[in-house]
mmCIF file with all atom_site columns, C-alpha atoms in Angstrom:
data_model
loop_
_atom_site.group_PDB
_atom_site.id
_atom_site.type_symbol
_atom_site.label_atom_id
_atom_site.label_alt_id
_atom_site.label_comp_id
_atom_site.label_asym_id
_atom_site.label_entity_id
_atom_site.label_seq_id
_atom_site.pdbx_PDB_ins_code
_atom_site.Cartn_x
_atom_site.Cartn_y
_atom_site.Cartn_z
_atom_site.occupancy
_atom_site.B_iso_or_equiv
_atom_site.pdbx_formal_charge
_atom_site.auth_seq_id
_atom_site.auth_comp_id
_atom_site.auth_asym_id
_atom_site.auth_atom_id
_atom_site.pdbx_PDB_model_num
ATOM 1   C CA . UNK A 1 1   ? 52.998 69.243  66.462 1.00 70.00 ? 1   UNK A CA 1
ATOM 2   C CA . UNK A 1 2   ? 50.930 71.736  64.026 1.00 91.00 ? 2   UNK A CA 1
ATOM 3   C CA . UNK A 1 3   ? 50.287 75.601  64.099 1.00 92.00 ? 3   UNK A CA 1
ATOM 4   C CA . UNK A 1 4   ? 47.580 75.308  66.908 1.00 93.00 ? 4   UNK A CA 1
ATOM 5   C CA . UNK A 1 5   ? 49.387 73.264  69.552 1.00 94.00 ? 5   UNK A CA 1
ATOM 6   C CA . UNK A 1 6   ? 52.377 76.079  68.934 1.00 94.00 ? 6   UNK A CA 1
ATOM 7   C CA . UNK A 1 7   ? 50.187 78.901  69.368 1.00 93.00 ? 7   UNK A CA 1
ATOM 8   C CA . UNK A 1 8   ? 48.347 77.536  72.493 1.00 94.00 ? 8   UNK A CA 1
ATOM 9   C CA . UNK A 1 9   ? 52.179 77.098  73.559 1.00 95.00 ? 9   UNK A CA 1
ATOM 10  C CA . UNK A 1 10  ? 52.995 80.664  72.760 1.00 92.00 ? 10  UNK A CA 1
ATOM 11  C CA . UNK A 1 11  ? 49.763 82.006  74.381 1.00 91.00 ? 11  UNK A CA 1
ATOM 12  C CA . UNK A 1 12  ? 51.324 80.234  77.247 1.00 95.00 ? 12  UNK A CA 1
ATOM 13  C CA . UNK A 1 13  ? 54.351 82.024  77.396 1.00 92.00 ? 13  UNK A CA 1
ATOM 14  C CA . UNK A 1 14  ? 52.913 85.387  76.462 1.00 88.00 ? 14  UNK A CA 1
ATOM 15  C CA . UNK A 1 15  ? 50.734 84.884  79.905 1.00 90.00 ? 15  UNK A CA 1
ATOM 16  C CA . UNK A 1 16  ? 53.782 83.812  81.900 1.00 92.00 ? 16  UNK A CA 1
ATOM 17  C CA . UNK A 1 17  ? 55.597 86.906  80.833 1.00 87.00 ? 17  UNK A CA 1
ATOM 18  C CA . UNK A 1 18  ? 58.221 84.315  79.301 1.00 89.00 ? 18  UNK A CA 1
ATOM 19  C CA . UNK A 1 19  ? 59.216 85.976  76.199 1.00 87.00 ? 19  UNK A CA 1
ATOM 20  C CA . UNK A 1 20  ? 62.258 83.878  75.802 1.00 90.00 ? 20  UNK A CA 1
ATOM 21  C CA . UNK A 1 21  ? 60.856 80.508  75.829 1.00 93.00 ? 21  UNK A CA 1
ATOM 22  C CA . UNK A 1 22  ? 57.975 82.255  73.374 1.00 90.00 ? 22  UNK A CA 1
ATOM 23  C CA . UNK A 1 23  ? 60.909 83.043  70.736 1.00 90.00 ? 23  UNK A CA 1
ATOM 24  C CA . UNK A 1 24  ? 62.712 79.512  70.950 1.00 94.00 ? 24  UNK A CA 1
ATOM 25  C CA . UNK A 1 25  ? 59.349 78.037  70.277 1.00 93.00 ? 25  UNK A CA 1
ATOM 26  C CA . UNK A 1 26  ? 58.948 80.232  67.383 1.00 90.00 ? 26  UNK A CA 1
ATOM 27  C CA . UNK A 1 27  ? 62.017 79.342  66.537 1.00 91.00 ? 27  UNK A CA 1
ATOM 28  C CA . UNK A 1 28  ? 61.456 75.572  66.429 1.00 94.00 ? 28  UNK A CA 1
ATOM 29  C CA . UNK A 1 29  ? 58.403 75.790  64.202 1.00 92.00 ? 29  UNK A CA 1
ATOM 30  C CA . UNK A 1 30  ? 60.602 75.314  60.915 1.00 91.00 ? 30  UNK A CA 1
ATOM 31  C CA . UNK A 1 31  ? 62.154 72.118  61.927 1.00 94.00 ? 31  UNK A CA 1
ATOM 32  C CA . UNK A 1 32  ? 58.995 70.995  62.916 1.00 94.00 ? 32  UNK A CA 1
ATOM 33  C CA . UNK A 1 33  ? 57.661 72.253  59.246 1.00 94.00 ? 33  UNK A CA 1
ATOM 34  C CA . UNK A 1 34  ? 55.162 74.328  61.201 1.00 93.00 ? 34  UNK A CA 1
ATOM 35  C CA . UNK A 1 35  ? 54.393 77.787  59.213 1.00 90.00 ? 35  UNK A CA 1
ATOM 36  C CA . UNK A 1 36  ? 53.081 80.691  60.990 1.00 89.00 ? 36  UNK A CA 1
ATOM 37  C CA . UNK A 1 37  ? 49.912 82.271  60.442 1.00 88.00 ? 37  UNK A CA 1
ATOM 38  C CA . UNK A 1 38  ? 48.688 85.785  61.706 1.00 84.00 ? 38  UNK A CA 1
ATOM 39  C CA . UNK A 1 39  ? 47.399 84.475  65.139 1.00 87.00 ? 39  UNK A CA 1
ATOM 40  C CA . UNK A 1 40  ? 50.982 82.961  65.818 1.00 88.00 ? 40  UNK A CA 1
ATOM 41  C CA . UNK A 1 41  ? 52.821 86.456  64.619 1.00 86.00 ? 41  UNK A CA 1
ATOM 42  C CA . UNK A 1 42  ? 50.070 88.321  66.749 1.00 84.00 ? 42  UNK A CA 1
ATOM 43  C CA . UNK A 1 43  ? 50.981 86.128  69.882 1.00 87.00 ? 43  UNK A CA 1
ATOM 44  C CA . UNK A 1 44  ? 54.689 86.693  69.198 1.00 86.00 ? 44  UNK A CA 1
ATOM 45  C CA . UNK A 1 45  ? 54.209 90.313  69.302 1.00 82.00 ? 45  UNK A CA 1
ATOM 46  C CA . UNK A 1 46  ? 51.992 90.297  72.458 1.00 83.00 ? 46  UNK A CA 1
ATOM 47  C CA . UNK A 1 47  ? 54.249 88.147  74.036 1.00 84.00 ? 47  UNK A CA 1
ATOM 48  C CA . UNK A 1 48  ? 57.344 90.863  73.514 1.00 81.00 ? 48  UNK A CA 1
ATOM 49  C CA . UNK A 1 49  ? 55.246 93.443  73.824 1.00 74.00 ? 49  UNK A CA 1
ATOM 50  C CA . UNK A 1 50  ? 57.645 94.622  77.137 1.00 73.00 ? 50  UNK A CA 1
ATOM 51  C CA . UNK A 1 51  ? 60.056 95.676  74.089 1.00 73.00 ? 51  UNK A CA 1
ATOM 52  C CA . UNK A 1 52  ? 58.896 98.116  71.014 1.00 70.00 ? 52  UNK A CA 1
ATOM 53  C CA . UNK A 1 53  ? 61.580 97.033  69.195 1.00 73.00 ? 53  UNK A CA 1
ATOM 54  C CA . UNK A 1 54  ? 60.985 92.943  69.549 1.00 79.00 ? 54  UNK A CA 1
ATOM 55  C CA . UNK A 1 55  ? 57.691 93.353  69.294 1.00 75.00 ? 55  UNK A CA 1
ATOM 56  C CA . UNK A 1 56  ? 58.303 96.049  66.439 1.00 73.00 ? 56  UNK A CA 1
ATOM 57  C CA . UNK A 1 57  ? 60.418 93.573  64.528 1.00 78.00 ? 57  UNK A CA 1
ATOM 58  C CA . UNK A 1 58  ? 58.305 90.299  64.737 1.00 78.00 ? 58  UNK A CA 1
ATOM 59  C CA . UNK A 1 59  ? 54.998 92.873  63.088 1.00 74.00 ? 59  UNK A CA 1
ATOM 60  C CA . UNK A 1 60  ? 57.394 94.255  60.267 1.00 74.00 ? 60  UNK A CA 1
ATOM 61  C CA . UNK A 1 61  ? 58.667 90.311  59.551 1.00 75.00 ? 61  UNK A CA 1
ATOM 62  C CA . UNK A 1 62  ? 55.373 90.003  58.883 1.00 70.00 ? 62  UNK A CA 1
ATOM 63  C CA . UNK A 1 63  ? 55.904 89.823  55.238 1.00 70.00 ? 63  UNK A CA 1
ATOM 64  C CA . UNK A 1 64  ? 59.199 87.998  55.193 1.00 71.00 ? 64  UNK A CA 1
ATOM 65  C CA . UNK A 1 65  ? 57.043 85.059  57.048 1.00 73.00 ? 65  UNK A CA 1
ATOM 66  C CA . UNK A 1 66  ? 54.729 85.165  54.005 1.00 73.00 ? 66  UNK A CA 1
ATOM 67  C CA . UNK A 1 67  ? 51.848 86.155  56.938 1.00 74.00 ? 67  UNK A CA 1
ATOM 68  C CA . UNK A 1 68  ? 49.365 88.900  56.686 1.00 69.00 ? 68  UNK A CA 1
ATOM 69  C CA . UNK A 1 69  ? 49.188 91.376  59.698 1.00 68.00 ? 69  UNK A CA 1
ATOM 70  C CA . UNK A 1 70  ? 46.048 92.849  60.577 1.00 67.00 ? 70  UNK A CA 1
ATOM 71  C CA . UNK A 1 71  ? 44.402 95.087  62.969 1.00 64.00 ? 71  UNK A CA 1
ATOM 72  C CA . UNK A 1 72  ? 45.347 92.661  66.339 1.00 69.00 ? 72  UNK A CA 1
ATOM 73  C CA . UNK A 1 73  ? 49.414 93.003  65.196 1.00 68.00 ? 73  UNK A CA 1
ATOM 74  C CA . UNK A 1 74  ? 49.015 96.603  65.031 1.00 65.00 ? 74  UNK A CA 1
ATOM 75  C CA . UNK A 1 75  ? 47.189 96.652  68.103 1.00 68.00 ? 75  UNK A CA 1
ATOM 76  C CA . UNK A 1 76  ? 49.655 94.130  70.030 1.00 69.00 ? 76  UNK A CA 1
ATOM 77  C CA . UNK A 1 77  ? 53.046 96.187  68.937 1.00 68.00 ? 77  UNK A CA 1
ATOM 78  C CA . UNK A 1 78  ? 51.218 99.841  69.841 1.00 66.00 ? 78  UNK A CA 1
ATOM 79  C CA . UNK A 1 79  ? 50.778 98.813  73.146 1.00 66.00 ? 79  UNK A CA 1
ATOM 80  C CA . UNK A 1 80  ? 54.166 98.056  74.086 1.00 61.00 ? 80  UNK A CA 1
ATOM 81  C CA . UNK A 1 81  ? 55.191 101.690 72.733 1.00 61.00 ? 81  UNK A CA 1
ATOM 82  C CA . UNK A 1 82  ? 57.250 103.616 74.733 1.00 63.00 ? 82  UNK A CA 1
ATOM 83  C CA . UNK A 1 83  ? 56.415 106.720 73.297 1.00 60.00 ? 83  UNK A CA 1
ATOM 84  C CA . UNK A 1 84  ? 54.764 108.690 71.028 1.00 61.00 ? 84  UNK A CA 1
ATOM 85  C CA . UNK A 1 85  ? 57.871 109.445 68.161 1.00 67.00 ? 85  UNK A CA 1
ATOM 86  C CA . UNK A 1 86  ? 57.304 105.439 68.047 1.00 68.00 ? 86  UNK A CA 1
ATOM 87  C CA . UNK A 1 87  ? 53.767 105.136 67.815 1.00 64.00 ? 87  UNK A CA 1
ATOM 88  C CA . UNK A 1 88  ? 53.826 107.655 65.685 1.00 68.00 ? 88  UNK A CA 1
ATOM 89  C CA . UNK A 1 89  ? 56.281 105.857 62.782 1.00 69.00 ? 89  UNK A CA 1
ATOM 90  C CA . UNK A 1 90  ? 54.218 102.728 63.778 1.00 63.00 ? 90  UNK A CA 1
ATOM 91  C CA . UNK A 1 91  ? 51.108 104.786 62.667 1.00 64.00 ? 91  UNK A CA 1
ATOM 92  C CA . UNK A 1 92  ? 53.180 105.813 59.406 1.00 63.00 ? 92  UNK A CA 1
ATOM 93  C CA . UNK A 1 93  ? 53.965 102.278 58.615 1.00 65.00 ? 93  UNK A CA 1
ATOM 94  C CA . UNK A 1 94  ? 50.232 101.207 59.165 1.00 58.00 ? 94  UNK A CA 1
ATOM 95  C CA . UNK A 1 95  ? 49.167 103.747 56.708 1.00 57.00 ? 95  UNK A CA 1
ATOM 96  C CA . UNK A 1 96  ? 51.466 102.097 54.351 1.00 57.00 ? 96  UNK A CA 1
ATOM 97  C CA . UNK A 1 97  ? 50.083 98.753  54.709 1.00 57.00 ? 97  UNK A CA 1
ATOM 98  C CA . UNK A 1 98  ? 46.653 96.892  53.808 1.00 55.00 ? 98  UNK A CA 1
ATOM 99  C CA . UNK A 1 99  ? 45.159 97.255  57.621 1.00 52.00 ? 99  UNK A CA 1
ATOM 100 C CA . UNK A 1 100 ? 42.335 99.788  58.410 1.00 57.00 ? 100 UNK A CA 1
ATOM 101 C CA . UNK A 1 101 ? 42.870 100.565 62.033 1.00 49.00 ? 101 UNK A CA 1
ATOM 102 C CA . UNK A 1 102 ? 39.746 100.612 64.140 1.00 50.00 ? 102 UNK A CA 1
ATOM 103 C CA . UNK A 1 103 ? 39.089 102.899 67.275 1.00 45.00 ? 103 UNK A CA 1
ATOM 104 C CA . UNK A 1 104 ? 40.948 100.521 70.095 1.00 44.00 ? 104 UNK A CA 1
ATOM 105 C CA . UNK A 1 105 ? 44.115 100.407 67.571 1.00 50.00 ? 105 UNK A CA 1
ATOM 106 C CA . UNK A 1 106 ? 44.208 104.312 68.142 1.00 47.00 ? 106 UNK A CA 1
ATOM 107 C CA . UNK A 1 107 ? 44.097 103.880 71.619 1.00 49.00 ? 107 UNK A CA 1
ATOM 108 C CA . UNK A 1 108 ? 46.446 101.010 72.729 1.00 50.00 ? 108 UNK A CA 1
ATOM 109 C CA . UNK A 1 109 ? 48.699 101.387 75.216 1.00 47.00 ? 109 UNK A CA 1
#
C-alpha cells in the first residue's frame, strides 16, 4: 500500500459520507509506513467536513504531520463552518500561515 492507493481510499470514504472508516484508514497509514502529504490531509478534512472541529483539527495538525496546507485545506475546513465567529478565527489563523487565499476560499461554505 503507498500514499496514492490511501488517498483514492479516503476519497472513497469522503464520497460515502463515511468519515469513520476515513479516520481508521488514516490511522493505519503509520503501520503501513505510509506518510501523508497535503492531498491526503485535504481529503481528511473534506471527508469531516460535517464537523468544524474534526475537520478544524486534521488542517491545524497540519504541521505536526510534517505536511504543508494550502489553499484546498483552507477551503475544505471553511466549508464545514458553522458560523461566522469560526470562519472568522479560521480566517485569523490563515493570515498567520504561508497560504494566500484566493476568491473561492472567501466564499466556501
Amino acid at each position: 500500500q503507498d500514499v496514492i492507493s490511501f488517498g483514492l481510499a479516503l476519497n472513497a470514504c469522503k464520497k460515502a459520507k463515511t468519515w469513520r472508516n476515513a479516520l481508521e484508514l488514516f490511522f493505519q497509514m503509520p503501520s503501513k509506513k505510509v506518510l501523508p502529504n497535503s492531498v491526503i490531509l485535504n481529503t481528511l478534512i473534506a471527508a469531516s467536513a460535517f464537523s468544524w472541529s474534526l475537520s478544524y483539527f486534521f488542517l491545524s495538525s497540519a504541521g505536526v504531520l510534517r505536511v504543508q496546507n494550502d489553499v484546498r485545506s483552507w477551503g475544505s475546513a471553511a466549508a464545514g463552518m458553522e458560523n461566522w465567529q469560526l470562519a472568522q478565527r479560521m480566517l485569523w489563523d490563515v493570515e498567520a500561515s504561508t497560504v494566500e487565499l484566493d476568491a473561492m476560499s472567501y466564499t466556501a461554505g
